PDB file of C-alpha atoms in Angstrom:
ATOM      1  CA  UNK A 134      21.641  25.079  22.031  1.00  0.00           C
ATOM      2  CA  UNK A 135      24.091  24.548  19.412  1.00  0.00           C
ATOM      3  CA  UNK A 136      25.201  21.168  21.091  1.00  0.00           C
ATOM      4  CA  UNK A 137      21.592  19.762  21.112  1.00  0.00           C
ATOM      5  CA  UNK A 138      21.372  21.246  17.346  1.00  0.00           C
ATOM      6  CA  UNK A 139      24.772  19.187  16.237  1.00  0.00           C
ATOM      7  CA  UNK A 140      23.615  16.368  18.209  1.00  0.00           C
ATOM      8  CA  UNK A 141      20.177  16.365  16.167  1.00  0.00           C
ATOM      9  CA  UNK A 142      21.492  16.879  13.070  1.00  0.00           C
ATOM     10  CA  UNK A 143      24.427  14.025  13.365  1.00  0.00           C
ATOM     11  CA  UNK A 144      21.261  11.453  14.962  1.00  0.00           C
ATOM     12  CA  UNK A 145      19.544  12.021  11.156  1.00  0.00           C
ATOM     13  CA  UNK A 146      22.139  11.874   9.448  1.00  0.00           C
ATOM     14  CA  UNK A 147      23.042   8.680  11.183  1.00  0.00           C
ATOM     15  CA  UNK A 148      19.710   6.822  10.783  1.00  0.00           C
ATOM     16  CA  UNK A 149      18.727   8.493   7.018  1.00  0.00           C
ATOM     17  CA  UNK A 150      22.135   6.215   6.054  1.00  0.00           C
ATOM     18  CA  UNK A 151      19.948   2.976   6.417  1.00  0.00           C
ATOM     19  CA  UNK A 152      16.846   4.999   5.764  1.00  0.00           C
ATOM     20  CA  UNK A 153      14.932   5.527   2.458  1.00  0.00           C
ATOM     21  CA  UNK A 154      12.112   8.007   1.600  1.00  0.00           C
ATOM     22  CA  UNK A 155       9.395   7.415  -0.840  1.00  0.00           C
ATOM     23  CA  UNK A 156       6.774   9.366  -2.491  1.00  0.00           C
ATOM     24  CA  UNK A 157       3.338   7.140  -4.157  1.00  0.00           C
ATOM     25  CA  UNK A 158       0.047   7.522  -5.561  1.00  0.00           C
ATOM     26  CA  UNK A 159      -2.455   4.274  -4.552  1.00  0.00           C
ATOM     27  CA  UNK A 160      -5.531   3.265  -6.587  1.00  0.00           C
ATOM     28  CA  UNK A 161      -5.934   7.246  -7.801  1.00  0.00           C
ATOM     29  CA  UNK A 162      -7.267   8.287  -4.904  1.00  0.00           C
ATOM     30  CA  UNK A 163      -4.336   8.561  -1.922  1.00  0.00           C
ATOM     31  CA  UNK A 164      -0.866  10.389  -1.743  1.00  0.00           C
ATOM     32  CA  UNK A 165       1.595   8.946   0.340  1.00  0.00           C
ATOM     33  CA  UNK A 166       4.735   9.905   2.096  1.00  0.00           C
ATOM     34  CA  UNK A 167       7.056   7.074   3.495  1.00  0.00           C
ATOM     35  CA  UNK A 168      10.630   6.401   5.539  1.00  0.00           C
ATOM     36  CA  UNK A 169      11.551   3.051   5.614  1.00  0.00           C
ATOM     37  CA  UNK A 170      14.665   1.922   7.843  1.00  0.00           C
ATOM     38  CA  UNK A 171      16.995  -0.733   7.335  1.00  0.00           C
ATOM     39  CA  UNK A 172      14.740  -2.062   4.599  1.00  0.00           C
ATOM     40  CA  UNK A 173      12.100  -3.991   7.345  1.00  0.00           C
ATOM     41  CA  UNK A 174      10.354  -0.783   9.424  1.00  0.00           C
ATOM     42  CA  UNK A 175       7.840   1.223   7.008  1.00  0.00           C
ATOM     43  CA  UNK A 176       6.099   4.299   8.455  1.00  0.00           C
ATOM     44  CA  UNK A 177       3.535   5.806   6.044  1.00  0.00           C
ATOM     45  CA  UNK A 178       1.163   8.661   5.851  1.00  0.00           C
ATOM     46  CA  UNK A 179      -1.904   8.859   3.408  1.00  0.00           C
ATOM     47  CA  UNK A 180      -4.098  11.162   2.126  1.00  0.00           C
ATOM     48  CA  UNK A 181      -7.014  11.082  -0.220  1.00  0.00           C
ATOM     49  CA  UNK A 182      -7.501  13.636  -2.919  1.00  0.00           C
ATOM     50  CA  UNK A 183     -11.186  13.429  -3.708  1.00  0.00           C
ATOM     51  CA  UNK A 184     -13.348  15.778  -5.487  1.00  0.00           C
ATOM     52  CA  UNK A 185     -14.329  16.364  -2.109  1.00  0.00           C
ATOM     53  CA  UNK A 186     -14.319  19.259   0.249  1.00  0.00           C
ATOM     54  CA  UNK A 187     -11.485  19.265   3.116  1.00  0.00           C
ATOM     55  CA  UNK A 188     -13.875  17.724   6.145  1.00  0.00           C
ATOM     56  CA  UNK A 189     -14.710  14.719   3.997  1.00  0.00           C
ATOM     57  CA  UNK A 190     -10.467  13.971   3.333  1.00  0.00           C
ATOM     58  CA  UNK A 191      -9.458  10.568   4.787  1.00  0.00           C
ATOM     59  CA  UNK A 192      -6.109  10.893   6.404  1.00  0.00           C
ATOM     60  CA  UNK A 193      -4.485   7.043   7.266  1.00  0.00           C
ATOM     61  CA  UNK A 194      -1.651   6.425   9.579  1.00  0.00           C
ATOM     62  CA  UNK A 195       0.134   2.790   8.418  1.00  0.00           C
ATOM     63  CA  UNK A 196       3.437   1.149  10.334  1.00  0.00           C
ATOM     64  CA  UNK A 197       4.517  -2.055   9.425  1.00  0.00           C
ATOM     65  CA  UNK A 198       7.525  -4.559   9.553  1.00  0.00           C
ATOM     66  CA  UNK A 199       8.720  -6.951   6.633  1.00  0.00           C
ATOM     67  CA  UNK A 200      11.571  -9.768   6.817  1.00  0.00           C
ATOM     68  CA  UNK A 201      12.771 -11.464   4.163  1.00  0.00           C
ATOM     69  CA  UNK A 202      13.679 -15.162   4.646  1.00  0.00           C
ATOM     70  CA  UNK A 203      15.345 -17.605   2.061  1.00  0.00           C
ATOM     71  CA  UNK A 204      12.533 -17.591  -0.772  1.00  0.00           C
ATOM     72  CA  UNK A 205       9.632 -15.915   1.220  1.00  0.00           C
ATOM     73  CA  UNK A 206       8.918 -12.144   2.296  1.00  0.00           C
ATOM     74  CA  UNK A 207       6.747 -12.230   5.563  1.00  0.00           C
ATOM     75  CA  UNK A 208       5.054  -8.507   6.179  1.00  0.00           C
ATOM     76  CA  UNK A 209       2.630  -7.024   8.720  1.00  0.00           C
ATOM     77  CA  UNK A 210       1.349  -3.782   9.787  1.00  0.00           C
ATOM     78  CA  UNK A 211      -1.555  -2.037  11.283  1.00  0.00           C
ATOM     79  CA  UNK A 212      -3.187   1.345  10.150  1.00  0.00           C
ATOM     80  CA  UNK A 213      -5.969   3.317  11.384  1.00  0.00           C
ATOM     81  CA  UNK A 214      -7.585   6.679   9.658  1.00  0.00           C
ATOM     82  CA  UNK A 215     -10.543   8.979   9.260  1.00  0.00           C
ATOM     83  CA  UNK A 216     -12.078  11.764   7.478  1.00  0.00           C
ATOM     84  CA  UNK A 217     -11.786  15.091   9.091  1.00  0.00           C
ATOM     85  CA  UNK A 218     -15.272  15.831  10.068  1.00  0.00           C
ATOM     86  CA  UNK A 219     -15.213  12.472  12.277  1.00  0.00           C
ATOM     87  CA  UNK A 220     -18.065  10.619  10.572  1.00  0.00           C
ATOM     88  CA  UNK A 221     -16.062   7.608  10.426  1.00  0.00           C
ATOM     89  CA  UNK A 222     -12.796   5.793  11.436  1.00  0.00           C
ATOM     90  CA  UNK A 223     -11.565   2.208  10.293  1.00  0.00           C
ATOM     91  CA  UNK A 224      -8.878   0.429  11.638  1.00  0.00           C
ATOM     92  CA  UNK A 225      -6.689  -2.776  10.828  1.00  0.00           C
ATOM     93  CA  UNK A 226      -3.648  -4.757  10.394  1.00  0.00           C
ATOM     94  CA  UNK A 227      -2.326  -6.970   6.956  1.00  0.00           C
ATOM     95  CA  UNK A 228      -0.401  -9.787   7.299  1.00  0.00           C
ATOM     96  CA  UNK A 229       1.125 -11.584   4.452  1.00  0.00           C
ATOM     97  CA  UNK A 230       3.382 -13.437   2.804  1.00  0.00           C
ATOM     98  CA  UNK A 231       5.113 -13.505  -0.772  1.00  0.00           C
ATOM     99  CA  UNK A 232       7.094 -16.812  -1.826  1.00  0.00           C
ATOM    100  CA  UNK A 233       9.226 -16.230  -5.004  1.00  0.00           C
ATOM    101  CA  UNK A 234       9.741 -20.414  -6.072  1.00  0.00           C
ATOM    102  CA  UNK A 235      11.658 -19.130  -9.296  1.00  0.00           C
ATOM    103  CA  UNK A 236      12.917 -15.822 -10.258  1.00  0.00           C
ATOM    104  CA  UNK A 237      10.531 -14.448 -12.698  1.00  0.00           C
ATOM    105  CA  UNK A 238       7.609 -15.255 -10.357  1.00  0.00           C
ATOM    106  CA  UNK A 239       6.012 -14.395  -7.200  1.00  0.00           C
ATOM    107  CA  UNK A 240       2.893 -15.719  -5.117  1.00  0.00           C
ATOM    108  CA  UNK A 241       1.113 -13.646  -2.657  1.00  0.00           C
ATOM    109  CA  UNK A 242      -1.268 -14.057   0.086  1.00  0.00           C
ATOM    110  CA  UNK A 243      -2.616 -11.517   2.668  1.00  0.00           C
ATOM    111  CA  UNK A 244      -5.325 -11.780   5.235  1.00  0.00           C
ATOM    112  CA  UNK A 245      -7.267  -7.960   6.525  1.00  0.00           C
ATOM    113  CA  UNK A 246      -9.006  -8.073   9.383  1.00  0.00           C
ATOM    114  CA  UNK A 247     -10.431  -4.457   8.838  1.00  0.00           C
ATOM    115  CA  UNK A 248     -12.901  -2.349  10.926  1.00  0.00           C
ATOM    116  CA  UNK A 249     -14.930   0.217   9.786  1.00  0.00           C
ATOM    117  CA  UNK A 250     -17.289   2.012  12.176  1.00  0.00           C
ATOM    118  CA  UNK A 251     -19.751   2.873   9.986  1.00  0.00           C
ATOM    119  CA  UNK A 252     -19.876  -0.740   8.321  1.00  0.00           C
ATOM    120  CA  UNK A 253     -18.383  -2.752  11.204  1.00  0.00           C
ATOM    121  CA  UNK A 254     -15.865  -5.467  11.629  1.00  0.00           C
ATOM    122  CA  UNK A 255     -15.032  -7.869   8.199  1.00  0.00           C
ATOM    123  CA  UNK A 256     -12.505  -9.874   7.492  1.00  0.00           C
ATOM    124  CA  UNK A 257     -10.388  -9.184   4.111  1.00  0.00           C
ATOM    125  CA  UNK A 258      -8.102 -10.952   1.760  1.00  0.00           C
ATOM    126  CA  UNK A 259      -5.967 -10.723  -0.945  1.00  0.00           C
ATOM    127  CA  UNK A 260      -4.202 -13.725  -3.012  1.00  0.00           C
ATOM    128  CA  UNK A 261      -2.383 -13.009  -6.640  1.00  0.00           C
ATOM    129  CA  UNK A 262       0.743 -13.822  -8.836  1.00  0.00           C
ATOM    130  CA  UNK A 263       3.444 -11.617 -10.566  1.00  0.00           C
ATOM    131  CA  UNK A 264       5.094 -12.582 -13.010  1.00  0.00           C
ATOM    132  CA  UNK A 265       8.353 -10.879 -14.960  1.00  0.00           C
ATOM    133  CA  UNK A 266       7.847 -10.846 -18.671  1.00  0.00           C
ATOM    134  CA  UNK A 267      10.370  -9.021 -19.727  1.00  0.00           C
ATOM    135  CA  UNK A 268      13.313  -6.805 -18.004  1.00  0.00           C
ATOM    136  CA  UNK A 269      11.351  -3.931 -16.506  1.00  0.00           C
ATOM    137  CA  UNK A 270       7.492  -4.982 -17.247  1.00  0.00           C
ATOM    138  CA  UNK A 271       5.858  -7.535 -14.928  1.00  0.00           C
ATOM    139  CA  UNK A 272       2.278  -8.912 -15.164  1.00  0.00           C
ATOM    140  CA  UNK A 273      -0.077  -9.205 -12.057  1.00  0.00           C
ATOM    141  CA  UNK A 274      -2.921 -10.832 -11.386  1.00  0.00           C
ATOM    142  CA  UNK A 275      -4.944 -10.834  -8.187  1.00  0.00           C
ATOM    143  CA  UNK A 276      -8.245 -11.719  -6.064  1.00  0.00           C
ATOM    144  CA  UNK A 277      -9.070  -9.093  -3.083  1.00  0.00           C
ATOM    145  CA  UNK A 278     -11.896  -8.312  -1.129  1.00  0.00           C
ATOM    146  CA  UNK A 279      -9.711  -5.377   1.068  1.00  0.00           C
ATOM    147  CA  UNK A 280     -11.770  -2.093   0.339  1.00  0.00           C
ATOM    148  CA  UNK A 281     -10.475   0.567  -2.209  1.00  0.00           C
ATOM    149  CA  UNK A 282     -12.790   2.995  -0.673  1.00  0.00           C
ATOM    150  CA  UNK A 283     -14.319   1.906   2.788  1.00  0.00           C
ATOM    151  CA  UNK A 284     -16.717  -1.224   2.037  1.00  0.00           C
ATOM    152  CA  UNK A 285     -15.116  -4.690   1.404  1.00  0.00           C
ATOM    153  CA  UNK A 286     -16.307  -6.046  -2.053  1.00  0.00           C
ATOM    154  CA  UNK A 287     -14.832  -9.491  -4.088  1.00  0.00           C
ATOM    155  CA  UNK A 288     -13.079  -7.728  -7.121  1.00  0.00           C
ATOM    156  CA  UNK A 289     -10.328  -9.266  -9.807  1.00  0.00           C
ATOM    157  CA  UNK A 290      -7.290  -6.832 -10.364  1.00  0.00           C
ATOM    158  CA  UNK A 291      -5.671  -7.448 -13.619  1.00  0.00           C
ATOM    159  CA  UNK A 292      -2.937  -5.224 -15.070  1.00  0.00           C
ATOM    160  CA  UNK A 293       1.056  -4.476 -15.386  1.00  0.00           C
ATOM    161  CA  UNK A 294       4.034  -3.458 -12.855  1.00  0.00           C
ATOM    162  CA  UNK A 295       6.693  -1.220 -14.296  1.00  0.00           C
ATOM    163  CA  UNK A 296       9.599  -1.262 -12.119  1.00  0.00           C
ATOM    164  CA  UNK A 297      12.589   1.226 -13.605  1.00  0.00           C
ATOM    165  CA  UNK A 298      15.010   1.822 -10.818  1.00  0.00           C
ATOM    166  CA  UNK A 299      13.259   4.429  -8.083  1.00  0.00           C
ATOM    167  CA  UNK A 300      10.124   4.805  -9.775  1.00  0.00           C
ATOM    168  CA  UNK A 301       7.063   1.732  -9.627  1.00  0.00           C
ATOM    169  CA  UNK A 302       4.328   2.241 -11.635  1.00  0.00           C
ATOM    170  CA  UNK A 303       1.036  -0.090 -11.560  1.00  0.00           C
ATOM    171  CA  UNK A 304      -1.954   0.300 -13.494  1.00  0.00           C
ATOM    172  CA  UNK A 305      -4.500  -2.270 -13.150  1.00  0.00           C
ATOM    173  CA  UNK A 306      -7.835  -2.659 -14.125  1.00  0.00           C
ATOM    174  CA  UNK A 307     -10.422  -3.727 -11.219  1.00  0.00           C
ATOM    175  CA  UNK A 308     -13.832  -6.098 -11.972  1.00  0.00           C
ATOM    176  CA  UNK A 309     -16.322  -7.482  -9.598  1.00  0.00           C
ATOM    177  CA  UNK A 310     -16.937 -10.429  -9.575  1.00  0.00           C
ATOM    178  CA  UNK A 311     -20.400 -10.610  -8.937  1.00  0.00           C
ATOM    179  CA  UNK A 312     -21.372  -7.641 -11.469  1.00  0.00           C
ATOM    180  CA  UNK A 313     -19.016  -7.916 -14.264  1.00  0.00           C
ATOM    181  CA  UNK A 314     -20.375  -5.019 -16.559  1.00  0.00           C
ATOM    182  CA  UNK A 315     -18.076  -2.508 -18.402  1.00  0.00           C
ATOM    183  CA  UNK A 316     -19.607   0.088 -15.639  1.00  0.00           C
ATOM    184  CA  UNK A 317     -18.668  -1.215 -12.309  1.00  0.00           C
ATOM    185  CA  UNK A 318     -15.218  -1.913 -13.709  1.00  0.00           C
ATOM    186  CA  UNK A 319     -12.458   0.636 -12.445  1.00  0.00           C
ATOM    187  CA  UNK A 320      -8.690   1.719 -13.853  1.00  0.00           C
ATOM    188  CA  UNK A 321      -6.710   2.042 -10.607  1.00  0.00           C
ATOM    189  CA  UNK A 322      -3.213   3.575 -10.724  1.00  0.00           C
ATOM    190  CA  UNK A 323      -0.724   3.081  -7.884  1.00  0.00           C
ATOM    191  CA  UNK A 324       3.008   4.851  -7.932  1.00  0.00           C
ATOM    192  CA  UNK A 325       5.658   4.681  -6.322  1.00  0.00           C
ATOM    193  CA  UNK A 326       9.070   6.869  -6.228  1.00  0.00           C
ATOM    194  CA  UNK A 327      11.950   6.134  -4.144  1.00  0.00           C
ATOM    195  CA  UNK A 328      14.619   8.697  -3.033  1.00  0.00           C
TER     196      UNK A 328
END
């Protein structure tokens, strides 16, 4: 027993030396936990925290792969979740890329094919620019129809990126674009914090 117990112990300690843990916050409404290995594998969990009783929590399962070659970052993953009373389930994959053609700037595009059984099958995307003003504060821009809750909807995402060594911070503000009004705009938050 204490064999298999050194054995475990030296196998972690082994893999958590190209590994890195990360806590995050996405668009206010989901906690995350992550390990990501040798900088490419991601594993995530997610969890919603809305004003909502326990059976209507959405739990998300999310596992993805990213390479990074010469001036372009290729990524993909799948995910699939639910609530825990089983009224629904979606599931998906993103695949994207991100091509950086100067320093201070980066151009992304991602396409979502996304299923949700309660609105069916749709198929997302997501295009935008960063863009490093100044040492630590970046500004982003973006065009996404991937849902924030569960139905896909055209929205512009305009806001900042703080990036101060393990700790990302994003807030952004979200409009529609086909009902522009002060009331169907939203403040979305998204953090991240590396260990």
């Amino acid at each position: 027993m204490k064999k298999i117990l050194l054995f475990t112990l030296l196998v972690l300690v082994g893999v958590s030396c190209y590994a890195q843990w990360s806590i995050g916050l996405r668009d206010n409404n989901y906690v995350n936990v992550a390990y990501e290995l040798n900088k490419k594998w991601e594993f995530k969990l997610e969890h919603s925290v809305f004003a909502e009783k326990i059976p209507y929590q959405y739990i998300r399962v999310n596992a993805g792969y990213k390479q990074q070659v010469s001036k372009f970052e290729f990524l993909g993953f799948v995910y699939g979740g639910t609530i825990y009373n089983g009224d629904f389930y979606n599931v998906g994959a993103k695949i994207g890329a991100e091509y950086s053609p100067i320093n201070r700037l980066k151009i992304k595009a991602a396409i979502n094919p996304h299923y949700d059984s309660g609105y069916d099958y749709s198929t997302c995307y997501q295009g935008g620019v960063w863009f490093n003003a100044y040492k630590a504060l970046s500004i982003v821009a973006s065009v996404s129809n991937i849902p924030e809750y569960r139905k896909a909807e055209d929205r512009v995402y305009l806001g900042l990126s703080f990036d101060v060594g393990p700790l990302w911070v994003s807030p952004r503000v979200s409009i529609p674009i086909e009902d522009s009004s002060v009331k169907s705009m939203r403040l979305l938050t998204s953090v991240k914090y590396e260990f």
